[in-house]
């Protein structure tokens, strides 16, 4: 039997840090990157006798996320203690939600090779993040940083509806876009504010029963997620082909070796001894409260996409790429306000900007330049001040050290040569150096013209106006 005889089943638990100013049960700030243990207080350090107070914004943000993913919002929910010991969890329990999550039974629609597909969302619940352990390279051992302890999270659990790595990527991108659009999380994957536990199993095609799953925790890059799933599929099929059983366990993906390693046996809900947190009141929401949030939901990616198809006549594919990120989409709209050239702005985003983002694994939110600078770059090309090949170099500068595009081209001497006599001088020089091309052209080989233009561009390091070069060569060759 081969891989084609198996079906892959994937379900995701996505953790997303909410961008509230303060933590979920105390008023410590949530900003990322502060010195260790400077954003802590007796509550999030779990001092005996302290009491948690639920941050109302957390409820609001979680309800927003639930509504934007078509969930039913529970008017009657509560917080539970999930008991386990780990050094980054000083209370020895995490306040989470067990049997009464805030949101249930939603779905997200994704695009697949075979059209649209609904991925069902089982539940969305609120919980607190744990602290962080840092390995001490000098003294040995680990150091605990509790700045992250008590940062609010939502956990979005999907049904096992995903069937391939493409679908996983599409689902994660859609979910990330939705959370960005409704402004409940900045979803910075590199900072861990959008991360996924990936559950994978395989079964023989046609088998009605799900196979045993393994789980890889806290994955925060699309590339590793895809690699890890591919690896896990092959590993599980090999085990089954040898007549053995896949063990249900928690695995760790190692990006360097490209393999998964066993971390621990999978724990069941009963291992956590869940019980309602006696320090917190039940969460009761009114219909008005929920309806009010629903009414004020901002524009979602799907509707922006439709608007781009109609207003700017973008292709479906291009509109998908741009609206997949709120930051790209805002960049697009704001740059158009500057240069009034939607086609050009979308081309820059889809080709060069996307290429650089991919190569550097940069998240759109981390793009260092602003819409005004992108808009001005487009204007410089539209006016013929620079060629589009110089434009690419300006864009690279914008990524490296963002500043006004006009200053960049002045500083670098990249202004396009559009002076007729200068163009003529270059053309004459190139023709003198390439008599064979002249002969070829006269013999009817049109390609010679392209070659000559190419030589002239090389000579001027891409600065000559290509249209003028072309015309001048034609004039000289034919005249
Ligand atoms: P736990 O917290 O114990 O991992 P959850 O119910 O929170 O349990 O999450 C289970 C996740 O695993 C869900 O996303 C679900 O879709 C997925 N899942 C369940 N069974 C399978 C399976 N056989 N194969 C792949 N994924 C599965
Ligand atoms: Zn605190
Ligand atoms: Mg899990």
Tab-separated table of C-alpha atoms and ligand atoms in Angstrom:
chain	number	residue	atom	x	y	z
A	1	UNK	CA	0.000	0.000	0.000
A	2	UNK	CA	1.176	3.540	-0.638
A	3	UNK	CA	0.434	6.957	0.715
A	4	UNK	CA	-2.394	7.312	-1.811
A	5	UNK	CA	-4.262	4.553	-0.009
A	6	UNK	CA	-4.441	6.635	3.152
A	7	UNK	CA	-6.474	9.647	4.166
A	8	UNK	CA	-4.900	12.331	6.339
A	9	UNK	CA	-6.964	13.869	9.151
A	10	UNK	CA	-5.890	17.042	10.908
A	11	UNK	CA	-7.491	19.108	13.679
A	12	UNK	CA	-5.987	22.274	15.132
A	13	UNK	CA	-6.060	23.989	18.488
A	14	UNK	CA	-4.993	27.569	17.861
A	15	UNK	CA	-3.861	29.779	20.722
A	16	UNK	CA	-3.996	33.475	20.112
A	17	UNK	CA	-2.890	36.111	22.610
A	18	UNK	CA	-5.448	38.866	22.936
A	19	UNK	CA	-4.185	42.406	22.525
A	20	UNK	CA	-5.811	43.777	25.663
A	21	UNK	CA	-3.658	46.366	27.446
A	22	UNK	CA	-3.686	44.430	30.711
A	23	UNK	CA	-3.619	40.775	31.734
A	24	UNK	CA	-6.682	38.586	32.199
A	25	UNK	CA	-6.884	38.578	36.014
A	26	UNK	CA	-4.719	41.532	37.116
A	27	UNK	CA	-3.741	44.958	35.813
A	28	UNK	CA	-0.176	44.145	34.733
A	29	UNK	CA	0.668	45.247	31.155
A	30	UNK	CA	0.875	42.668	28.368
A	31	UNK	CA	3.501	44.284	26.111
A	32	UNK	CA	5.940	41.863	24.534
A	33	UNK	CA	9.698	41.970	25.007
A	34	UNK	CA	10.042	43.686	28.407
A	35	UNK	CA	12.892	42.666	30.740
A	36	UNK	CA	12.097	39.417	32.572
A	37	UNK	CA	9.733	39.674	35.518
A	38	UNK	CA	9.109	43.422	35.223
A	39	UNK	CA	5.417	42.983	34.333
A	40	UNK	CA	4.295	40.957	37.288
A	41	UNK	CA	2.330	41.407	40.500
A	42	UNK	CA	1.279	39.183	43.407
A	43	UNK	CA	-1.730	37.912	41.420
A	44	UNK	CA	0.097	36.698	38.304
A	45	UNK	CA	2.975	35.441	40.464
A	46	UNK	CA	0.394	33.359	42.352
A	47	UNK	CA	1.061	34.625	45.848
A	48	UNK	CA	-1.143	32.919	48.423
A	49	UNK	CA	-4.230	34.895	49.339
A	50	UNK	CA	-4.485	36.885	46.127
A	51	UNK	CA	-7.703	36.922	44.133
A	52	UNK	CA	-8.173	37.109	40.354
A	53	UNK	CA	-10.504	39.725	38.850
A	54	UNK	CA	-11.676	38.977	35.302
A	55	UNK	CA	-10.765	41.635	32.705
A	56	UNK	CA	-14.003	42.492	30.878
A	57	UNK	CA	-12.152	43.288	27.638
A	58	UNK	CA	-11.164	39.630	27.402
A	59	UNK	CA	-14.814	38.638	27.216
A	60	UNK	CA	-15.509	41.318	24.634
A	61	UNK	CA	-12.589	40.234	22.421
A	62	UNK	CA	-13.444	36.541	22.704
A	63	UNK	CA	-17.091	37.208	21.825
A	64	UNK	CA	-15.924	39.243	18.831
A	65	UNK	CA	-13.780	36.305	17.689
A	66	UNK	CA	-16.707	33.935	18.190
A	67	UNK	CA	-19.102	36.071	16.170
A	68	UNK	CA	-16.574	36.579	13.369
A	69	UNK	CA	-16.215	32.786	13.088
A	70	UNK	CA	-19.964	32.083	13.091
A	71	UNK	CA	-20.090	30.639	16.611
A	72	UNK	CA	-22.997	30.547	19.004
A	73	UNK	CA	-22.157	32.709	22.012
A	74	UNK	CA	-22.971	31.207	25.361
A	75	UNK	CA	-24.885	33.505	27.694
A	76	UNK	CA	-23.928	31.317	30.602
A	77	UNK	CA	-20.296	30.339	30.907
A	78	UNK	CA	-17.614	30.034	33.609
A	79	UNK	CA	-13.917	29.670	34.410
A	80	UNK	CA	-12.397	26.346	35.452
A	81	UNK	CA	-9.118	25.309	36.946
A	82	UNK	CA	-6.997	22.950	34.851
A	83	UNK	CA	-4.561	21.386	37.285
A	84	UNK	CA	-1.057	20.444	36.289
A	85	UNK	CA	2.420	21.193	37.489
A	86	UNK	CA	5.000	22.957	35.389
A	87	UNK	CA	7.696	25.434	36.524
A	88	UNK	CA	6.270	28.245	34.358
A	89	UNK	CA	2.858	27.900	36.017
A	90	UNK	CA	3.262	29.094	39.612
A	91	UNK	CA	-0.336	28.396	40.716
A	92	UNK	CA	0.040	24.768	39.553
A	93	UNK	CA	-3.229	25.240	37.707
A	94	UNK	CA	-4.261	27.241	34.680
A	95	UNK	CA	-7.531	29.147	34.709
A	96	UNK	CA	-9.281	28.025	31.535
A	97	UNK	CA	-12.781	26.915	30.528
A	98	UNK	CA	-13.875	23.299	30.541
A	99	UNK	CA	-17.471	22.314	29.874
A	100	UNK	CA	-18.982	25.758	29.300
A	101	UNK	CA	-16.834	27.584	26.752
A	102	UNK	CA	-17.771	31.104	25.727
A	103	UNK	CA	-18.277	30.228	22.035
A	104	UNK	CA	-19.320	27.001	20.291
A	105	UNK	CA	-20.214	25.456	16.935
A	106	UNK	CA	-18.834	27.920	14.441
A	107	UNK	CA	-17.036	27.561	11.126
A	108	UNK	CA	-14.513	29.245	8.896
A	109	UNK	CA	-14.731	29.012	5.127
A	110	UNK	CA	-11.494	28.323	3.257
A	111	UNK	CA	-10.520	28.149	-0.408
A	112	UNK	CA	-9.204	24.783	-1.585
A	113	UNK	CA	-8.249	23.313	-4.953
A	114	UNK	CA	-11.786	21.942	-5.149
A	115	UNK	CA	-13.555	25.166	-4.236
A	116	UNK	CA	-14.795	26.451	-0.910
A	117	UNK	CA	-14.852	24.296	2.194
A	118	UNK	CA	-16.226	24.868	5.680
A	119	UNK	CA	-13.945	23.961	8.566
A	120	UNK	CA	-16.039	23.551	11.698
A	121	UNK	CA	-14.980	25.178	14.926
A	122	UNK	CA	-15.809	23.112	17.974
A	123	UNK	CA	-15.304	25.840	20.530
A	124	UNK	CA	-13.488	28.998	21.500
A	125	UNK	CA	-12.633	29.464	25.138
A	126	UNK	CA	-10.668	31.996	27.176
A	127	UNK	CA	-7.692	31.124	29.359
A	128	UNK	CA	-4.477	32.541	30.761
A	129	UNK	CA	-1.060	32.069	29.207
A	130	UNK	CA	1.758	30.541	31.248
A	131	UNK	CA	5.181	32.096	31.923
A	132	UNK	CA	8.260	31.238	29.942
A	133	UNK	CA	11.334	29.183	30.761
A	134	UNK	CA	14.642	30.429	29.431
A	135	UNK	CA	17.596	28.131	29.370
A	136	UNK	CA	20.559	29.675	31.169
A	137	UNK	CA	23.608	29.223	28.933
A	138	UNK	CA	26.037	30.384	31.613
A	139	UNK	CA	24.875	28.988	34.912
A	140	UNK	CA	23.030	25.958	33.514
A	141	UNK	CA	19.435	25.159	34.417
A	142	UNK	CA	16.421	27.271	33.515
A	143	UNK	CA	15.221	30.712	34.520
A	144	UNK	CA	11.549	31.560	34.720
A	145	UNK	CA	10.084	34.784	33.317
A	146	UNK	CA	6.513	35.444	34.445
A	147	UNK	CA	5.791	38.456	32.222
A	148	UNK	CA	3.640	36.238	30.015
A	149	UNK	CA	1.854	34.551	32.935
A	150	UNK	CA	-1.728	35.766	32.856
A	151	UNK	CA	-1.660	37.207	29.340
A	152	UNK	CA	-5.138	36.474	27.957
A	153	UNK	CA	-5.532	33.800	25.312
A	154	UNK	CA	-8.330	32.433	23.265
A	155	UNK	CA	-8.080	28.797	22.230
A	156	UNK	CA	-9.863	28.023	18.994
A	157	UNK	CA	-10.446	24.285	18.587
A	158	UNK	CA	-11.354	22.947	15.157
A	159	UNK	CA	-13.119	19.712	14.321
A	160	UNK	CA	-10.857	17.162	12.570
A	161	UNK	CA	-11.994	18.546	9.196
A	162	UNK	CA	-8.660	19.314	7.550
A	163	UNK	CA	-7.326	16.861	4.964
A	164	UNK	CA	-3.983	18.225	3.745
A	165	UNK	CA	-1.183	20.644	4.572
A	166	UNK	CA	-2.625	23.042	1.964
A	167	UNK	CA	-5.940	23.093	3.803
A	168	UNK	CA	-4.153	23.635	7.119
A	169	UNK	CA	-2.256	26.599	5.747
A	170	UNK	CA	-5.362	28.040	4.178
A	171	UNK	CA	-7.336	27.644	7.432
A	172	UNK	CA	-4.615	29.186	9.600
A	173	UNK	CA	-4.207	32.124	7.235
A	174	UNK	CA	-7.946	32.715	7.184
A	175	UNK	CA	-8.224	32.545	10.954
A	176	UNK	CA	-5.243	34.840	11.410
A	177	UNK	CA	-6.725	37.327	8.955
A	178	UNK	CA	-10.061	37.320	10.778
A	179	UNK	CA	-8.444	37.946	14.171
A	180	UNK	CA	-6.348	40.748	12.703
A	181	UNK	CA	-9.341	42.386	11.035
A	182	UNK	CA	-11.415	42.409	14.191
A	183	UNK	CA	-8.369	43.722	16.070
A	184	UNK	CA	-8.401	41.262	18.948
A	185	UNK	CA	-4.865	39.936	18.416
A	186	UNK	CA	-1.779	41.121	16.568
A	187	UNK	CA	-1.149	37.466	15.571
A	188	UNK	CA	2.633	37.846	15.469
A	189	UNK	CA	3.700	34.263	14.909
A	190	UNK	CA	7.351	34.890	15.665
A	191	UNK	CA	6.432	36.335	19.055
A	192	UNK	CA	4.169	33.370	19.709
A	193	UNK	CA	0.965	35.384	19.812
A	194	UNK	CA	-0.561	33.057	17.183
A	195	UNK	CA	0.440	29.413	17.555
A	196	UNK	CA	-1.106	26.053	16.900
A	197	UNK	CA	-1.227	22.587	18.420
A	198	UNK	CA	-1.394	20.278	15.431
A	199	UNK	CA	-3.242	16.934	15.734
A	200	UNK	CA	-2.576	14.435	12.953
A	201	UNK	CA	-3.844	10.961	12.183
A	202	UNK	CA	-4.149	8.745	9.105
A	203	UNK	CA	-6.629	6.054	8.148
A	204	UNK	CA	-7.121	3.752	5.174
A	205	UNK	CA	-9.377	5.402	2.614
A	206	UNK	CA	-12.969	4.385	3.170
A	207	UNK	CA	-12.400	3.478	6.820
A	208	UNK	CA	-15.228	5.119	8.821
A	209	UNK	CA	-13.216	5.212	12.059
A	210	UNK	CA	-10.656	7.925	12.806
A	211	UNK	CA	-7.094	6.758	13.369
A	212	UNK	CA	-5.109	7.446	16.532
A	213	UNK	CA	-3.791	11.010	16.585
A	214	UNK	CA	-0.516	12.471	17.707
A	215	UNK	CA	-0.216	16.095	18.760
A	216	UNK	CA	2.577	18.585	18.133
A	217	UNK	CA	2.377	21.572	20.439
A	218	UNK	CA	3.058	25.277	20.018
A	219	UNK	CA	3.989	25.436	16.352
A	220	UNK	CA	4.460	28.999	15.156
A	221	UNK	CA	5.641	28.971	11.562
A	222	UNK	CA	3.762	27.848	8.447
A	223	UNK	CA	6.892	26.212	7.094
A	224	UNK	CA	7.497	24.084	10.209
A	225	UNK	CA	3.820	23.165	10.425
A	226	UNK	CA	3.840	21.854	6.851
A	227	UNK	CA	7.118	19.994	7.315
A	228	UNK	CA	6.017	18.518	10.641
A	229	UNK	CA	2.699	17.269	9.248
A	230	UNK	CA	4.387	15.719	6.186
A	231	UNK	CA	6.893	13.978	8.416
A	232	UNK	CA	4.209	12.736	10.790
A	233	UNK	CA	2.055	11.365	7.933
A	234	UNK	CA	4.976	9.307	6.609
A	235	UNK	CA	5.931	8.111	10.082
A	236	UNK	CA	2.390	6.992	10.935
A	237	UNK	CA	1.838	5.228	7.599
A	238	UNK	CA	5.106	3.375	8.015
A	239	UNK	CA	4.045	2.173	11.486
A	240	UNK	CA	0.677	0.981	10.155
A	241	UNK	CA	2.246	-0.672	7.116
A	242	UNK	CA	4.496	-2.662	9.439
A	243	UNK	CA	1.391	-3.899	11.207
A	244	UNK	CA	1.911	-1.856	14.370
A	245	UNK	CA	-0.297	0.722	16.103
A	246	UNK	CA	0.264	4.473	16.309
A	247	UNK	CA	0.538	5.575	19.918
A	248	UNK	CA	-1.459	8.572	21.092
A	249	UNK	CA	1.192	10.948	22.371
A	250	UNK	CA	2.440	14.503	22.467
A	251	UNK	CA	5.366	15.098	20.143
A	252	UNK	CA	7.966	17.767	19.780
A	253	UNK	CA	8.927	18.870	16.283
A	254	UNK	CA	12.598	19.609	15.787
A	255	UNK	CA	13.158	21.997	12.917
A	256	UNK	CA	16.864	21.257	12.600
A	257	UNK	CA	16.715	17.474	12.243
A	258	UNK	CA	13.290	17.622	10.538
A	259	UNK	CA	11.881	14.937	12.854
A	260	UNK	CA	9.330	14.563	15.630
A	261	UNK	CA	10.287	13.263	19.054
A	262	UNK	CA	8.115	11.829	21.790
A	263	UNK	CA	7.552	14.259	24.692
A	264	UNK	CA	5.028	12.460	26.831
A	265	UNK	CA	1.990	10.232	26.697
A	266	UNK	CA	-1.127	12.134	25.824
A	267	UNK	CA	-3.040	13.191	28.912
A	268	UNK	CA	-6.833	12.968	29.049
A	269	UNK	CA	-9.198	15.591	30.391
A	270	UNK	CA	-9.633	13.551	33.568
A	271	UNK	CA	-5.924	13.878	34.311
A	272	UNK	CA	-6.393	17.602	34.799
A	273	UNK	CA	-9.013	17.344	37.561
A	274	UNK	CA	-10.960	20.270	36.157
A	275	UNK	CA	-13.301	22.094	38.540
A	276	UNK	CA	-14.991	25.515	38.523
A	277	UNK	CA	-12.719	28.237	39.893
A	278	UNK	CA	-14.298	29.217	43.229
A	279	UNK	CA	-12.601	32.640	43.125
A	280	UNK	CA	-14.444	33.762	39.995
A	281	UNK	CA	-18.120	34.434	39.402
A	282	UNK	CA	-19.992	32.757	36.548
A	283	UNK	CA	-19.959	34.716	33.266
A	284	UNK	CA	-23.494	35.841	32.353
A	285	UNK	CA	-23.976	37.761	29.113
A	286	UNK	CA	-27.147	39.545	28.010
A	287	UNK	CA	-28.578	39.427	24.487
A	288	UNK	CA	-28.036	43.177	24.150
A	289	UNK	CA	-24.380	42.813	25.059
A	290	UNK	CA	-23.828	40.168	22.371
A	291	UNK	CA	-25.928	41.967	19.742
A	292	UNK	CA	-24.079	45.186	20.383
A	293	UNK	CA	-20.742	43.510	19.634
A	294	UNK	CA	-22.223	41.859	16.532
A	295	UNK	CA	-23.470	45.207	15.211
A	296	UNK	CA	-20.053	46.797	15.651
A	297	UNK	CA	-17.956	44.094	14.000
A	298	UNK	CA	-15.597	45.673	11.429
A	299	UNK	CA	-15.370	44.647	7.778
A	300	UNK	CA	-14.120	41.064	7.451
A	301	UNK	CA	-11.643	39.751	4.837
A	302	UNK	CA	-14.324	38.168	2.642
A	303	UNK	CA	-16.201	41.428	2.239
A	304	UNK	CA	-13.028	43.400	1.559
A	305	UNK	CA	-12.154	40.861	-1.092
A	306	UNK	CA	-15.517	41.318	-2.834
A	307	UNK	CA	-15.007	45.083	-2.734
A	308	UNK	CA	-11.571	44.748	-4.365
A	309	UNK	CA	-12.999	42.590	-7.157
A	310	UNK	CA	-15.611	45.219	-7.955
A	311	UNK	CA	-13.945	48.512	-7.087
A	312	UNK	CA	-10.422	47.806	-8.304
A	313	UNK	CA	-11.099	44.940	-10.742
A	314	UNK	CA	-8.455	42.785	-9.090
A	315	UNK	CA	-8.360	39.100	-9.980
A	316	UNK	CA	-9.709	36.689	-7.378
A	317	UNK	CA	-6.206	35.341	-6.773
A	318	UNK	CA	-4.656	38.769	-6.230
A	319	UNK	CA	-7.506	39.906	-3.989
A	320	UNK	CA	-7.026	36.745	-1.918
A	321	UNK	CA	-3.355	37.424	-1.381
A	322	UNK	CA	-3.887	41.054	-0.388
A	323	UNK	CA	-6.857	40.523	1.914
A	324	UNK	CA	-5.218	37.538	3.617
A	325	UNK	CA	-3.563	40.081	5.886
A	326	UNK	CA	-5.148	43.175	7.343
A	327	UNK	CA	-1.784	44.894	7.247
A	328	UNK	CA	-1.243	44.171	3.536
A	329	UNK	CA	-4.782	45.197	2.825
A	330	UNK	CA	-4.420	48.477	4.742
A	331	UNK	CA	-1.106	49.083	2.993
A	332	UNK	CA	-2.853	48.564	-0.350
A	333	UNK	CA	-5.735	50.944	0.384
A	334	UNK	CA	-3.563	53.664	1.892
A	335	UNK	CA	-0.960	53.545	-0.887
A	336	UNK	CA	-3.729	53.965	-3.480
A	337	UNK	CA	-4.805	57.142	-1.697
A	338	UNK	CA	-1.302	58.483	-2.356
A	339	UNK	CA	-0.703	57.422	-5.970
A	340	UNK	CA	-4.153	56.612	-7.322
A	341	UNK	CA	-2.873	53.555	-9.201
A	342	UNK	CA	-4.503	50.397	-7.755
A	343	UNK	CA	-3.122	48.098	-10.449
A	344	UNK	CA	0.478	49.145	-9.792
A	345	UNK	CA	0.132	48.935	-5.996
A	346	UNK	CA	-1.411	45.474	-6.196
A	347	UNK	CA	1.390	44.338	-8.517
A	348	UNK	CA	4.040	45.486	-6.069
A	349	UNK	CA	2.329	43.725	-3.186
A	350	UNK	CA	1.718	40.483	-5.057
A	351	UNK	CA	5.122	40.196	-6.679
A	352	UNK	CA	8.069	41.926	-5.038
A	353	UNK	CA	6.711	42.555	-1.536
A	354	UNK	CA	5.321	39.021	-1.203
A	355	UNK	CA	8.580	37.579	-2.482
A	356	UNK	CA	10.620	39.454	0.120
A	357	UNK	CA	8.161	38.542	2.893
A	358	UNK	CA	8.460	34.876	1.921
A	359	UNK	CA	12.209	34.871	1.644
A	360	UNK	CA	12.700	36.552	5.005
A	361	UNK	CA	9.755	34.771	6.692
A	362	UNK	CA	8.593	38.218	7.722
A	363	UNK	CA	5.022	38.809	8.811
A	364	UNK	CA	3.264	41.664	6.951
A	365	UNK	CA	2.796	43.522	10.262
A	366	UNK	CA	6.590	43.800	10.443
A	367	UNK	CA	6.947	45.616	7.101
A	368	UNK	CA	9.162	48.566	8.036
A	369	UNK	CA	7.994	51.135	5.457
A	370	UNK	CA	4.577	52.778	5.247
A	371	UNK	CA	1.864	53.211	2.629
A	372	UNK	CA	2.969	56.751	1.884
A	373	UNK	CA	6.444	55.558	0.875
A	374	UNK	CA	5.029	52.769	-1.301
A	375	UNK	CA	2.629	55.225	-2.955
A	376	UNK	CA	5.494	57.600	-3.699
A	377	UNK	CA	7.543	54.815	-5.243
A	378	UNK	CA	4.672	54.114	-7.638
A	379	UNK	CA	4.429	57.821	-8.521
A	380	UNK	CA	8.153	57.974	-9.358
A	381	UNK	CA	7.730	55.097	-11.802
A	382	UNK	CA	4.499	56.497	-13.258
A	383	UNK	CA	6.209	59.847	-13.889
A	384	UNK	CA	9.170	58.088	-15.551
A	385	UNK	CA	11.646	59.401	-12.970
A	386	UNK	CA	12.830	55.834	-12.431
A	387	UNK	CA	12.368	52.587	-14.345
A	388	UNK	CA	10.554	49.677	-12.752
A	389	UNK	CA	13.816	47.758	-12.450
A	390	UNK	CA	15.240	50.625	-10.385
A	391	UNK	CA	11.921	50.575	-8.537
A	392	UNK	CA	12.766	47.076	-7.319
A	393	UNK	CA	16.035	48.346	-5.903
A	394	UNK	CA	14.198	51.212	-4.182
A	395	UNK	CA	11.811	48.699	-2.638
A	396	UNK	CA	14.725	46.684	-1.280
A	397	UNK	CA	16.052	49.901	0.266
A	398	UNK	CA	12.629	50.519	1.798
A	399	UNK	CA	12.828	47.125	3.501
A	400	UNK	CA	16.398	47.746	4.710
A	401	UNK	CA	16.235	51.360	5.787
A	402	UNK	CA	12.876	52.989	5.071
A	403	UNK	CA	12.956	56.628	4.007
A	404	UNK	CA	11.490	58.847	1.332
A	405	UNK	CA	11.898	57.122	-2.093
A	406	UNK	CA	12.848	60.441	-3.673
A	407	UNK	CA	15.773	60.824	-1.236
A	408	UNK	CA	16.818	57.235	-1.930
A	409	UNK	CA	17.125	57.712	-5.680
A	410	UNK	CA	18.923	61.061	-5.289
A	411	UNK	CA	21.337	59.605	-2.783
A	412	UNK	CA	22.031	56.561	-4.960
A	413	UNK	CA	22.087	58.420	-8.273
A	414	UNK	CA	19.276	56.226	-9.603
A	415	UNK	CA	17.302	58.831	-11.507
A	416	UNK	CA	16.301	57.541	-14.943
A	417	UNK	CA	18.128	58.851	-17.983
A	418	UNK	CA	15.417	60.380	-20.149
A	419	UNK	CA	17.440	63.062	-21.830
A	420	UNK	CA	17.265	62.571	-25.595
A	421	UNK	CA	20.874	63.502	-26.339
A	422	UNK	CA	22.164	61.293	-23.540
A	423	UNK	CA	20.085	58.391	-24.833
A	424	UNK	CA	21.444	58.955	-28.329
A	425	UNK	CA	25.010	58.929	-27.036
A	426	UNK	CA	24.458	55.565	-25.333
A	427	UNK	CA	22.777	54.097	-28.421
A	428	UNK	CA	25.642	55.197	-30.663
A	429	UNK	CA	28.192	53.688	-28.325
A	430	UNK	CA	26.374	50.351	-28.133
A	431	UNK	CA	25.890	50.193	-31.916
A	432	UNK	CA	29.581	50.838	-32.516
A	433	UNK	CA	30.502	48.018	-30.182
A	434	UNK	CA	28.061	45.514	-31.755
A	435	UNK	CA	28.325	45.486	-35.555
A	436	UNK	CA	27.187	41.855	-35.663
A	437	UNK	CA	23.861	42.774	-34.043
A	438	UNK	CA	23.311	45.470	-36.647
A	439	UNK	CA	23.912	42.924	-39.397
A	440	UNK	CA	21.590	40.447	-37.683
A	441	UNK	CA	18.853	43.045	-37.394
A	442	UNK	CA	19.175	43.983	-41.046
A	443	UNK	CA	18.996	40.285	-41.922
A	444	UNK	CA	15.577	40.211	-40.266
A	445	UNK	CA	16.514	38.872	-36.826
A	446	UNK	CA	14.320	41.002	-34.582
A	447	UNK	CA	15.862	39.517	-31.484
A	448	UNK	CA	18.979	41.608	-32.135
A	449	UNK	CA	17.045	44.708	-31.074
A	450	UNK	CA	16.269	43.229	-27.675
A	451	UNK	CA	19.897	42.318	-27.251
A	452	UNK	CA	21.035	45.862	-28.038
A	453	UNK	CA	18.533	47.381	-25.596
A	454	UNK	CA	19.741	44.922	-22.980
A	455	UNK	CA	23.355	45.984	-23.562
A	456	UNK	CA	22.410	49.636	-23.194
A	457	UNK	CA	20.584	48.905	-19.946
A	458	UNK	CA	23.622	47.060	-18.676
A	459	UNK	CA	25.877	49.949	-19.653
A	460	UNK	CA	23.689	52.401	-17.691
A	461	UNK	CA	23.079	50.023	-14.753
A	462	UNK	CA	19.385	49.964	-15.520
A	463	UNK	CA	19.000	53.727	-15.470
A	464	UNK	CA	18.181	54.434	-19.133
A	465	UNK	CA	14.525	54.882	-20.060
A	466	UNK	CA	13.809	51.576	-21.865
A	467	UNK	CA	11.042	52.998	-24.042
A	468	UNK	CA	13.265	55.812	-25.301
A	469	UNK	CA	16.130	53.371	-25.894
A	470	UNK	CA	13.908	51.167	-27.959
A	471	UNK	CA	12.717	54.041	-30.110
A	472	UNK	CA	16.200	55.442	-30.561
A	473	UNK	CA	17.635	52.083	-31.621
A	474	UNK	CA	14.836	51.621	-34.140
A	475	UNK	CA	15.427	55.085	-35.530
A	476	UNK	CA	19.181	54.513	-35.872
A	477	UNK	CA	18.854	50.994	-37.306
A	478	UNK	CA	16.190	51.861	-39.836
A	479	UNK	CA	17.252	55.354	-40.669
B	1	LIG	P1	-6.918	17.941	23.815
B	1	LIG	O1	-6.885	19.247	24.539
B	1	LIG	O2	-6.915	16.755	24.675
B	1	LIG	O3	-5.891	17.859	22.748
B	1	LIG	P2	-9.192	18.869	22.378
B	1	LIG	O4	-10.557	18.274	22.275
B	1	LIG	O5	-9.029	20.228	22.970
B	1	LIG	O6	-8.337	17.811	23.123
B	1	LIG	O7	-8.556	18.939	20.948
B	1	LIG	C1	-8.511	17.877	20.133
B	1	LIG	C2	-8.069	18.317	18.753
B	1	LIG	O8	-7.667	17.179	18.039
B	1	LIG	C3	-9.205	18.947	17.952
B	1	LIG	O9	-8.721	19.987	17.163
B	1	LIG	C4	-9.680	17.779	17.091
B	1	LIG	O10	-10.208	18.218	15.862
B	1	LIG	C5	-8.412	17.027	16.865
B	1	LIG	N1	-8.618	15.586	16.668
B	1	LIG	C6	-9.389	14.761	17.410
B	1	LIG	N2	-9.318	13.496	16.947
B	1	LIG	C7	-8.472	13.511	15.893
B	1	LIG	C8	-7.966	12.505	15.010
B	1	LIG	N3	-8.309	11.220	15.112
B	1	LIG	N4	-7.108	12.898	14.044
B	1	LIG	C9	-6.726	14.182	13.933
B	1	LIG	N5	-7.169	15.148	14.740
B	1	LIG	C10	-8.027	14.836	15.710
B	2	LIG	ZN1	-0.075	40.769	37.498
B	3	LIG	MG1	-4.643	19.293	22.465
